[in-house]
Amino acid sequence: MPFTALGLAPALARAAAELGFSSPTPVQSEAIPAVLAGVDLLATAQTGSGKTAAYALPLLQRLLAAEPLTPRRVRALVLVPTRELAAQAGEVVRSLAQHLPQRPKVAVVFGGVSINPQMMALRGGADVVVATPGRLLDLVEHNALRLSGVELLVLDEADRLLDLGFADELARVLALLPAQRQNLFFSATFPPEVQALADALLHEPTRIELPTVATEDAVILQQAYLVDSTRRTQLLRQLIKSQGWQRVLVFVATQYAAERVASKLHHGDLYATSFHGGLSQGARQQALGEFKEKRWDVVVTTDLAARGIDISQLPVVVNYDLPRSAVDYVHRIGRTGRAGASGLAVSFVSPATEAHWRLIEKRQGLSLPLEVLPGFEPTEAAPSPSPGNGGIKGKRPSKKDKLRAAAQQGGQGD
Ligand code: AMP
């Protein structure tokens, strides 16, 4: 089905085709007509499903009928949790708008960089602002933009916005918006606080629920290797070489581990670098840009890269340290197998983290054989189960406690 069949203007369909989008993804087929009809939207959608274009295309179409810009007035506001996602979503909106007869002005604002260029960019108004909440509020305080004219609000990765502690900033932004507006709410997961926000924000929304990308998507092959924690770097190097993996995203538990594992791989003969929140914004953008340009074989990262970052055709994701939770597992492995391409997600399980892995498997409804690569037979002993506490009610370790304990063990090793 062509994009125009969903009611989109040919100029938008043409821009989509130039990005390689010949037909809509499932979330796009459902979201685009609903947004064009002007209703609120509540979509369960992962990064990788094509959700950015699912809101960007109809949002641009709605701006087509725009009156001239009013200074400092914003017509569409897209709130995102991270700088990288802001830059990425802004880029998609701009690319999709390129053939419109009257090109809308798109401003991208996020913290961690100087505010002045962003204030300059907002001079004379912007049709679309893609923003992280904190910097947006700074700009409002500097009187660089006004939110009272927002007709369309997009919350992209609402769960992540709340996870990152943006609840207060969000509430302050929402208070600045006019009551009459269209709201589009995208989230990969719906824990109670996200659901409460959706309930407060949305008016009789159209719901779109797609299967979570990772586990129900057969195009991501999942594997688990049992290996001593001290031999994981060796195993990783061996797999990269023997399987001919290219462009591998490796997840570890800490920034320190990201540096250490990247440097060990780099001192072998692999082009490896790290990407984490301890790096400057410039270094983060450079690492990501170079990875996208295929200049690095391996990027070792923390959960910072688990959500929102779109690197198309990322073939392999490795959980060097296991994620803390099953939800994090879904986000991490969702970095591969994007928009229908096939991908491989490999998890390293050590004797000490096996119990934690079993919990993730159970939560995911998975049952993967624990493979052992010849030459990497594990020798470490599994920790003995922690002694009971005599069955005192309320004092038994909860599943969360167990996950936490296992994740702590997972962060150690070579
Ligand atoms: P998103 O979920 O917005 O992060 O998009 C995930 C990936 O899917 C990005 O690399 C997009 O370029 C790609 N994509 C989005 N829509 C389509 C489409 N209709 N056809 C093919 N690829 C798409």
CSV table of C-alpha atoms and ligand atoms in Angstrom, one decimal:
chain,number,residue,atom,x,y,z
A,1,MET,CA,0.0,0.0,0.0
A,2,PRO,CA,1.4,3.4,-0.9
A,3,PHE,CA,1.6,6.2,1.7
A,4,THR,CA,-0.8,8.3,-0.4
A,5,ALA,CA,-3.5,5.7,0.2
A,6,LEU,CA,-3.4,6.7,3.9
A,7,GLY,CA,-4.3,10.3,2.9
A,8,LEU,CA,-0.8,11.7,2.8
A,9,ALA,CA,0.2,14.4,0.3
A,10,PRO,CA,2.4,13.2,-2.6
A,11,ALA,CA,5.2,15.5,-1.5
A,12,LEU,CA,5.4,13.7,1.8
A,13,ALA,CA,5.1,10.2,0.2
A,14,ARG,CA,8.0,11.3,-2.1
A,15,ALA,CA,10.2,12.3,0.8
A,16,ALA,CA,9.4,9.0,2.5
A,17,ALA,CA,10.3,7.1,-0.6
A,18,GLU,CA,13.6,8.9,-0.7
A,19,LEU,CA,14.4,7.7,2.8
A,20,GLY,CA,13.7,4.2,1.5
A,21,PHE,CA,10.2,4.0,3.0
A,22,SER,CA,8.2,2.5,0.1
A,23,SER,CA,5.2,1.3,2.1
A,24,PRO,CA,4.0,2.0,5.6
A,25,THR,CA,5.0,-0.1,8.6
A,26,PRO,CA,2.1,-1.4,10.8
A,27,VAL,CA,2.3,1.4,13.3
A,28,GLN,CA,2.4,3.9,10.4
A,29,SER,CA,-0.7,2.3,8.7
A,30,GLU,CA,-2.7,2.7,11.9
A,31,ALA,CA,-1.4,6.0,13.2
A,32,ILE,CA,-1.3,8.1,10.1
A,33,PRO,CA,-5.1,8.1,9.3
A,34,ALA,CA,-5.9,8.6,13.0
A,35,VAL,CA,-3.6,11.6,13.4
A,36,LEU,CA,-4.9,13.1,10.2
A,37,ALA,CA,-8.5,12.7,11.6
A,38,GLY,CA,-7.4,14.8,14.5
A,39,VAL,CA,-8.0,12.4,17.3
A,40,ASP,CA,-5.7,11.7,20.3
A,41,LEU,CA,-3.5,8.6,20.0
A,42,LEU,CA,-2.1,6.1,22.4
A,43,ALA,CA,0.4,3.9,20.8
A,44,THR,CA,2.4,1.0,22.2
A,45,ALA,CA,5.4,1.2,19.9
A,46,GLN,CA,9.1,0.5,20.1
A,47,THR,CA,11.9,2.3,18.5
A,48,GLY,CA,12.4,0.3,15.4
A,49,SER,CA,8.8,0.1,14.5
A,50,GLY,CA,8.9,3.2,12.4
A,51,LYS,CA,7.1,5.3,15.0
A,52,THR,CA,9.0,8.6,14.3
A,53,ALA,CA,7.6,8.7,10.7
A,54,ALA,CA,4.2,7.5,12.1
A,55,TYR,CA,3.8,10.9,13.9
A,56,ALA,CA,6.1,13.1,11.7
A,57,LEU,CA,4.3,12.5,8.4
A,58,PRO,CA,0.8,13.3,9.6
A,59,LEU,CA,2.1,16.1,11.8
A,60,LEU,CA,3.7,17.7,8.7
A,61,GLN,CA,0.5,17.3,6.7
A,62,ARG,CA,-1.4,19.1,9.3
A,63,LEU,CA,1.0,22.0,9.1
A,64,LEU,CA,0.6,22.1,5.4
A,65,ALA,CA,-2.5,24.2,5.8
A,66,ALA,CA,-0.6,26.5,8.0
A,67,GLU,CA,-1.0,30.2,8.3
A,68,PRO,CA,2.3,32.2,8.2
A,69,LEU,CA,4.4,31.8,11.3
A,70,THR,CA,3.7,34.0,14.3
A,71,PRO,CA,6.9,35.0,16.1
A,72,ARG,CA,7.9,32.8,19.0
A,73,ARG,CA,4.8,30.6,18.5
A,74,VAL,CA,5.3,26.9,18.3
A,75,ARG,CA,2.6,24.8,16.5
A,76,ALA,CA,3.8,21.3,17.1
A,77,LEU,CA,5.9,20.1,20.0
A,78,VAL,CA,7.7,16.8,20.2
A,79,LEU,CA,9.1,15.9,23.6
A,80,VAL,CA,11.7,13.2,23.7
A,81,PRO,CA,13.9,11.8,26.6
A,82,THR,CA,17.4,12.1,25.2
A,83,ARG,CA,19.6,14.5,23.2
A,84,GLU,CA,20.3,11.8,20.7
A,85,LEU,CA,16.7,11.0,20.1
A,86,ALA,CA,16.0,14.7,19.7
A,87,ALA,CA,18.6,15.0,17.1
A,88,GLN,CA,17.4,11.9,15.3
A,89,ALA,CA,13.7,12.8,15.4
A,90,GLY,CA,14.5,16.3,14.2
A,91,GLU,CA,16.4,14.9,11.3
A,92,VAL,CA,13.5,12.6,10.3
A,93,VAL,CA,11.0,15.5,10.5
A,94,ARG,CA,13.3,17.8,8.3
A,95,SER,CA,13.9,15.1,5.7
A,96,LEU,CA,10.2,14.3,5.4
A,97,ALA,CA,9.4,17.9,5.0
A,98,GLN,CA,11.9,18.6,2.2
A,99,HIS,CA,9.5,18.6,-0.7
A,100,LEU,CA,6.7,20.5,0.9
A,101,PRO,CA,5.8,23.7,-1.0
A,102,GLN,CA,6.2,25.8,2.2
A,103,ARG,CA,8.9,24.2,4.2
A,104,PRO,CA,8.2,24.3,7.9
A,105,LYS,CA,10.8,25.5,10.3
A,106,VAL,CA,12.0,22.7,12.5
A,107,ALA,CA,14.0,23.5,15.7
A,108,VAL,CA,15.8,20.9,17.8
A,109,VAL,CA,16.7,21.8,21.3
A,110,PHE,CA,18.4,19.8,24.1
A,111,GLY,CA,20.6,20.3,27.1
A,112,GLY,CA,24.3,19.7,27.5
A,113,VAL,CA,25.2,22.3,24.8
A,114,SER,CA,25.2,26.1,24.7
A,115,ILE,CA,21.7,27.6,24.8
A,116,ASN,CA,22.5,30.6,22.6
A,117,PRO,CA,22.5,29.0,19.2
A,118,GLN,CA,19.2,27.4,20.1
A,119,MET,CA,17.8,30.8,21.1
A,120,MET,CA,19.0,32.2,17.8
A,121,ALA,CA,17.4,29.3,15.9
A,122,LEU,CA,14.1,30.0,17.6
A,123,ARG,CA,14.0,33.6,16.5
A,124,GLY,CA,11.0,34.3,14.4
A,125,GLY,CA,9.3,31.2,15.7
A,126,ALA,CA,9.4,27.5,14.7
A,127,ASP,CA,6.6,25.4,13.3
A,128,VAL,CA,7.9,22.2,14.9
A,129,VAL,CA,10.1,22.0,18.1
A,130,VAL,CA,11.7,18.7,19.0
A,131,ALA,CA,12.9,19.0,22.6
A,132,THR,CA,14.1,17.5,25.8
A,133,PRO,CA,11.9,18.9,28.6
A,134,GLY,CA,14.6,20.6,30.7
A,135,ARG,CA,16.1,22.7,28.0
A,136,LEU,CA,12.6,23.5,26.6
A,137,LEU,CA,11.7,25.0,30.0
A,138,ASP,CA,15.0,27.0,30.1
A,139,LEU,CA,14.1,28.4,26.7
A,140,VAL,CA,10.6,29.3,27.9
A,141,GLU,CA,12.2,31.1,30.8
A,142,HIS,CA,14.5,33.0,28.5
A,143,ASN,CA,11.4,34.0,26.6
A,144,ALA,CA,12.8,32.4,23.5
A,145,LEU,CA,9.5,30.6,22.7
A,146,ARG,CA,5.9,30.5,23.7
A,147,LEU,CA,3.9,27.3,24.0
A,148,SER,CA,0.5,28.7,24.2
A,149,GLY,CA,-0.2,28.1,20.5
A,150,VAL,CA,0.8,24.4,20.4
A,151,GLU,CA,-1.8,22.5,18.4
A,152,LEU,CA,-0.2,19.2,18.5
A,153,LEU,CA,1.9,17.5,21.2
A,154,VAL,CA,3.9,14.3,20.7
A,155,LEU,CA,5.3,12.5,23.7
A,156,ASP,CA,7.9,10.1,22.2
A,157,GLU,CA,9.1,7.3,24.5
A,158,ALA,CA,6.9,8.5,27.4
A,159,ASP,CA,8.1,5.6,29.6
A,160,ARG,CA,11.7,6.6,29.2
A,161,LEU,CA,10.8,10.3,29.9
A,162,LEU,CA,9.4,9.2,33.3
A,163,ASP,CA,12.2,6.7,33.9
A,164,LEU,CA,14.8,9.5,33.5
A,165,GLY,CA,13.0,11.6,36.1
A,166,PHE,CA,11.3,14.1,33.8
A,167,ALA,CA,7.9,13.9,35.6
A,168,ASP,CA,8.2,17.4,37.1
A,169,GLU,CA,9.5,19.0,34.0
A,170,LEU,CA,6.7,17.3,32.0
A,171,ALA,CA,4.1,18.6,34.3
A,172,ARG,CA,5.5,22.1,34.0
A,173,VAL,CA,5.5,21.9,30.2
A,174,LEU,CA,2.0,20.5,30.1
A,175,ALA,CA,0.8,23.4,32.2
A,176,LEU,CA,2.1,25.9,29.5
A,177,LEU,CA,0.1,24.3,26.7
A,178,PRO,CA,-3.3,25.3,25.6
A,179,ALA,CA,-6.2,23.0,26.7
A,180,GLN,CA,-7.4,22.6,23.1
A,181,ARG,CA,-4.8,20.4,21.3
A,182,GLN,CA,-4.2,17.0,19.8
A,183,ASN,CA,-2.0,14.6,21.8
A,184,LEU,CA,0.0,11.7,20.5
A,185,PHE,CA,1.5,9.4,23.1
A,186,PHE,CA,4.1,6.8,22.2
A,187,SER,CA,5.5,4.4,24.7
A,188,ALA,CA,7.2,1.0,24.5
A,189,THR,CA,5.9,-0.1,27.9
A,190,PHE,CA,3.0,0.9,30.2
A,191,PRO,CA,3.9,0.7,33.8
A,192,PRO,CA,1.3,2.4,36.1
A,193,GLU,CA,2.9,5.9,36.2
A,194,VAL,CA,3.0,5.9,32.3
A,195,GLN,CA,-0.6,4.8,32.2
A,196,ALA,CA,-1.6,7.5,34.7
A,197,LEU,CA,0.1,10.1,32.6
A,198,ALA,CA,-1.7,8.8,29.5
A,199,ASP,CA,-5.1,8.9,31.3
A,200,ALA,CA,-4.5,12.5,32.4
A,201,LEU,CA,-3.3,13.7,29.0
A,202,LEU,CA,-5.4,12.0,26.4
A,203,HIS,CA,-9.0,12.5,25.4
A,204,GLU,CA,-10.7,9.4,24.1
A,205,PRO,CA,-7.6,8.2,22.4
A,206,THR,CA,-7.4,5.8,19.5
A,207,ARG,CA,-5.3,2.9,20.7
A,208,ILE,CA,-2.6,1.2,18.7
A,209,GLU,CA,-1.0,-1.9,20.1
A,210,LEU,CA,1.6,-3.8,18.2
A,211,PRO,CA,3.4,-6.8,19.5
A,212,THR,CA,6.6,-5.7,21.4
A,213,VAL,CA,9.3,-5.7,18.9
A,214,ALA,CA,11.8,-8.1,20.3
A,215,THR,CA,10.6,-11.4,21.5
A,216,GLU,CA,7.6,-11.8,19.3
A,217,ASP,CA,9.5,-10.8,16.3
A,218,ALA,CA,11.0,-13.8,14.6
A,219,VAL,CA,13.5,-11.8,12.7
A,220,ILE,CA,15.6,-11.3,15.9
A,221,LEU,CA,17.6,-14.5,16.5
A,222,GLN,CA,18.4,-14.8,20.2
A,223,GLN,CA,21.2,-16.8,21.6
A,224,ALA,CA,22.8,-17.3,25.0
A,225,TYR,CA,26.4,-18.5,25.8
A,226,LEU,CA,27.5,-19.8,29.1
A,227,VAL,CA,31.0,-18.5,29.8
A,228,ASP,CA,33.2,-17.6,32.8
A,229,SER,CA,32.9,-14.0,33.6
A,230,THR,CA,36.6,-13.5,33.3
A,231,ARG,CA,36.7,-14.9,29.7
A,232,ARG,CA,33.9,-12.8,28.2
A,233,THR,CA,36.2,-10.4,26.3
A,234,GLN,CA,38.0,-13.4,24.7
A,235,LEU,CA,34.7,-15.0,23.8
A,236,LEU,CA,33.5,-11.8,22.2
A,237,ARG,CA,36.6,-11.4,20.2
A,238,GLN,CA,36.4,-15.0,19.1
A,239,LEU,CA,32.8,-14.8,18.0
A,240,ILE,CA,33.4,-11.5,16.2
A,241,LYS,CA,36.2,-13.2,14.2
A,242,SER,CA,34.8,-16.6,13.7
A,243,GLN,CA,31.2,-15.5,12.8
A,244,GLY,CA,32.4,-12.5,10.8
A,245,TRP,CA,30.2,-10.1,12.8
A,246,GLN,CA,30.3,-6.5,11.7
A,247,ARG,CA,29.0,-3.5,13.6
A,248,VAL,CA,28.4,-5.0,17.0
A,249,LEU,CA,26.8,-3.1,19.8
A,250,VAL,CA,27.9,-4.5,23.2
A,251,PHE,CA,26.1,-3.7,26.4
A,252,VAL,CA,27.8,-3.6,29.7
A,253,ALA,CA,26.6,-2.6,33.2
A,254,THR,CA,28.8,0.5,33.9
A,255,GLN,CA,30.6,3.3,32.2
A,256,TYR,CA,33.9,2.0,33.6
A,257,ALA,CA,33.2,-1.4,32.1
A,258,ALA,CA,32.4,0.3,28.7
A,259,GLU,CA,35.8,2.0,28.7
A,260,ARG,CA,37.6,-1.1,29.8
A,261,VAL,CA,36.1,-3.6,27.4
A,262,ALA,CA,36.4,-1.2,24.5
A,263,SER,CA,40.0,-0.6,25.2
A,264,LYS,CA,40.7,-4.3,25.5
A,265,LEU,CA,39.1,-5.0,22.2
A,266,HIS,CA,40.8,-2.0,20.6
A,267,HIS,CA,44.2,-3.2,21.8
A,268,GLY,CA,43.4,-6.5,20.0
A,269,ASP,CA,42.8,-5.8,16.3
A,270,LEU,CA,39.3,-4.5,16.4
A,271,TYR,CA,38.1,-1.0,15.9
A,272,ALA,CA,36.2,-0.5,19.2
A,273,THR,CA,35.1,2.5,21.1
A,274,SER,CA,32.8,3.4,24.0
A,275,PHE,CA,29.6,5.3,24.2
A,276,HIS,CA,28.1,6.3,27.5
A,277,GLY,CA,26.8,9.1,29.6
A,278,GLY,CA,30.2,10.0,31.1
A,279,LEU,CA,31.4,11.2,27.8
A,280,SER,CA,30.9,14.8,26.6
A,281,GLN,CA,28.0,15.5,24.3
A,282,GLY,CA,30.5,16.1,21.5
A,283,ALA,CA,32.3,12.8,22.1
A,284,ARG,CA,28.9,11.0,22.2
A,285,GLN,CA,27.7,12.5,19.0
A,286,GLN,CA,31.0,11.7,17.3
A,287,ALA,CA,31.1,8.1,18.5
A,288,LEU,CA,27.5,7.6,17.3
A,289,GLY,CA,28.1,9.3,14.0
A,290,GLU,CA,31.2,7.3,13.3
A,291,PHE,CA,29.4,4.0,14.2
A,292,LYS,CA,26.6,4.9,11.8
A,293,GLU,CA,29.2,5.6,9.1
A,294,LYS,CA,30.6,2.1,9.8
A,295,ARG,CA,34.0,3.4,11.0
A,296,TRP,CA,33.8,1.3,14.1
A,297,ASP,CA,33.4,-2.5,14.3
A,298,VAL,CA,32.3,-2.5,17.9
A,299,VAL,CA,30.7,0.1,20.2
A,300,VAL,CA,30.6,-0.8,23.9
A,301,THR,CA,27.9,1.0,25.7
A,302,THR,CA,25.7,1.2,28.8
A,303,ASP,CA,21.9,1.2,28.8
A,304,LEU,CA,22.2,4.8,27.5
A,305,ALA,CA,22.1,3.3,24.0
A,306,ALA,CA,19.3,0.8,24.8
A,307,ARG,CA,16.5,3.0,23.8
A,308,GLY,CA,15.8,5.5,21.1
A,309,ILE,CA,19.0,5.3,19.2
A,310,ASP,CA,18.4,4.3,15.7
A,311,ILE,CA,21.3,2.8,13.8
A,312,SER,CA,19.8,1.1,10.8
A,313,GLN,CA,21.1,-2.2,9.8
A,314,LEU,CA,22.7,-3.0,13.1
A,315,PRO,CA,23.2,-6.7,12.8
A,316,VAL,CA,24.4,-7.8,16.2
A,317,VAL,CA,23.7,-6.8,19.8
A,318,VAL,CA,25.6,-8.5,22.7
A,319,ASN,CA,24.7,-8.5,26.3
A,320,TYR,CA,28.2,-8.7,27.8
A,321,ASP,CA,26.6,-7.9,31.1
A,322,LEU,CA,23.1,-9.0,31.4
A,323,PRO,CA,20.5,-6.2,31.7
A,324,ARG,CA,18.9,-5.5,35.0
A,325,SER,CA,15.4,-6.4,34.0
A,326,ALA,CA,13.4,-8.2,31.3
A,327,VAL,CA,12.1,-4.8,30.0
A,328,ASP,CA,15.7,-3.6,29.6
A,329,TYR,CA,16.4,-6.8,27.7
A,330,VAL,CA,13.7,-6.0,25.2
A,331,HIS,CA,15.0,-2.5,24.7
A,332,ARG,CA,18.6,-3.7,24.2
A,333,ILE,CA,17.8,-6.4,21.7
A,334,GLY,CA,15.4,-4.1,19.9
A,335,ARG,CA,18.5,-2.2,18.7
A,336,THR,CA,18.9,-5.0,16.1
A,337,GLY,CA,16.4,-6.4,13.6
A,338,ARG,CA,14.9,-3.0,13.0
A,339,ALA,CA,12.1,-2.3,10.5
A,340,GLY,CA,12.0,-5.9,9.4
A,341,ALA,CA,15.8,-6.5,8.9
A,342,SER,CA,17.1,-9.6,10.6
A,343,GLY,CA,19.3,-9.3,13.6
A,344,LEU,CA,21.1,-11.4,16.2
A,345,ALA,CA,21.0,-10.8,20.0
A,346,VAL,CA,23.6,-12.7,22.0
A,347,SER,CA,23.7,-12.8,25.8
A,348,PHE,CA,26.7,-13.9,27.9
A,349,VAL,CA,25.7,-15.8,30.9
A,350,SER,CA,28.2,-16.7,33.6
A,351,PRO,CA,27.7,-19.3,36.4
A,352,ALA,CA,27.2,-16.3,38.8
A,353,THR,CA,24.5,-14.7,36.6
A,354,GLU,CA,22.7,-17.8,35.5
A,355,ALA,CA,19.9,-17.4,38.0
A,356,HIS,CA,19.3,-13.9,36.9
A,357,TRP,CA,19.3,-15.0,33.3
A,358,ARG,CA,16.6,-17.6,34.1
A,359,LEU,CA,14.4,-14.8,35.6
A,360,ILE,CA,14.8,-12.8,32.4
A,361,GLU,CA,14.0,-15.8,30.3
A,362,LYS,CA,11.0,-16.6,32.3
A,363,ARG,CA,9.6,-13.0,32.1
A,364,GLN,CA,10.2,-13.1,28.3
A,365,GLY,CA,8.7,-16.5,27.9
A,366,LEU,CA,11.9,-17.7,26.4
A,367,SER,CA,13.7,-20.9,26.6
A,368,LEU,CA,17.1,-20.8,25.0
A,369,PRO,CA,19.7,-23.5,25.2
A,370,LEU,CA,22.8,-22.2,27.0
A,371,GLU,CA,25.5,-22.8,24.4
A,372,VAL,CA,29.2,-23.4,25.3
A,373,LEU,CA,31.8,-22.6,22.7
A,374,PRO,CA,34.5,-25.3,22.6
A,375,GLY,CA,37.5,-23.9,24.5
A,376,PHE,CA,35.3,-21.8,26.7
A,377,GLU,CA,33.9,-24.4,29.0
A,378,PRO,CA,33.0,-22.6,32.3
A,379,THR,CA,35.0,-23.4,35.4
A,380,GLU,CA,33.7,-20.7,37.8
A,381,ALA,CA,31.5,-22.0,40.5
A,382,ALA,CA,27.9,-20.7,40.9
A,383,PRO,CA,27.5,-18.7,44.1
A,384,SER,CA,25.8,-20.7,46.8
A,385,PRO,CA,22.2,-19.5,47.3
A,386,SER,CA,22.0,-16.8,50.0
A,387,PRO,CA,21.0,-18.3,53.4
A,388,GLY,CA,17.4,-18.0,54.3
A,389,ASN,CA,16.1,-15.8,57.1
A,390,GLY,CA,14.1,-18.3,58.9
A,391,GLY,CA,11.0,-17.5,56.8
A,392,ILE,CA,10.3,-14.3,58.6
A,393,LYS,CA,7.3,-12.9,56.8
A,394,GLY,CA,8.1,-9.8,54.7
A,395,LYS,CA,11.8,-10.4,55.0
A,396,ARG,CA,12.3,-12.8,52.1
A,397,PRO,CA,14.1,-11.4,49.2
A,398,SER,CA,11.7,-10.2,46.5
A,399,LYS,CA,12.2,-10.9,42.8
A,400,LYS,CA,13.4,-7.4,42.5
A,401,ASP,CA,16.0,-8.0,45.3
A,402,LYS,CA,17.2,-11.1,43.5
A,403,LEU,CA,17.4,-9.3,40.1
A,404,ARG,CA,19.4,-6.5,41.8
A,405,ALA,CA,21.8,-8.9,43.5
A,406,ALA,CA,22.3,-10.9,40.3
A,407,ALA,CA,22.9,-7.7,38.3
A,408,GLN,CA,25.5,-6.6,40.8
A,409,GLN,CA,27.3,-9.8,40.3
A,410,GLY,CA,27.0,-9.4,36.5
A,411,GLY,CA,28.9,-6.1,36.6
A,412,GLN,CA,32.0,-7.8,37.8
A,413,GLY,CA,34.5,-9.8,35.8
A,414,ASP,CA,37.4,-9.2,33.4
B,1,AMP,P1,11.8,4.4,14.4
B,1,AMP,O1,10.9,3.4,15.0
B,1,AMP,O2,11.1,5.6,14.0
B,1,AMP,O3,13.1,4.6,15.2
B,1,AMP,O4,12.3,3.8,13.0
B,1,AMP,C1,13.1,2.7,12.9
B,1,AMP,C2,13.8,2.5,11.5
B,1,AMP,O5,12.8,2.1,10.5
B,1,AMP,C3,14.5,3.7,11.0
B,1,AMP,O6,15.7,3.3,10.5
B,1,AMP,C4,13.6,4.2,9.9
B,1,AMP,O7,14.4,4.8,8.9
B,1,AMP,C5,13.0,2.9,9.4
B,1,AMP,N1,11.7,3.1,8.8
B,1,AMP,C6,10.7,3.8,9.3
B,1,AMP,N2,9.6,3.7,8.5
B,1,AMP,C7,9.9,2.8,7.5
B,1,AMP,C8,9.2,2.3,6.4
B,1,AMP,N3,7.9,2.6,6.1
B,1,AMP,N4,9.8,1.4,5.6
B,1,AMP,C9,11.1,1.1,5.8
B,1,AMP,N5,11.8,1.5,6.8
B,1,AMP,C10,11.2,2.4,7.7
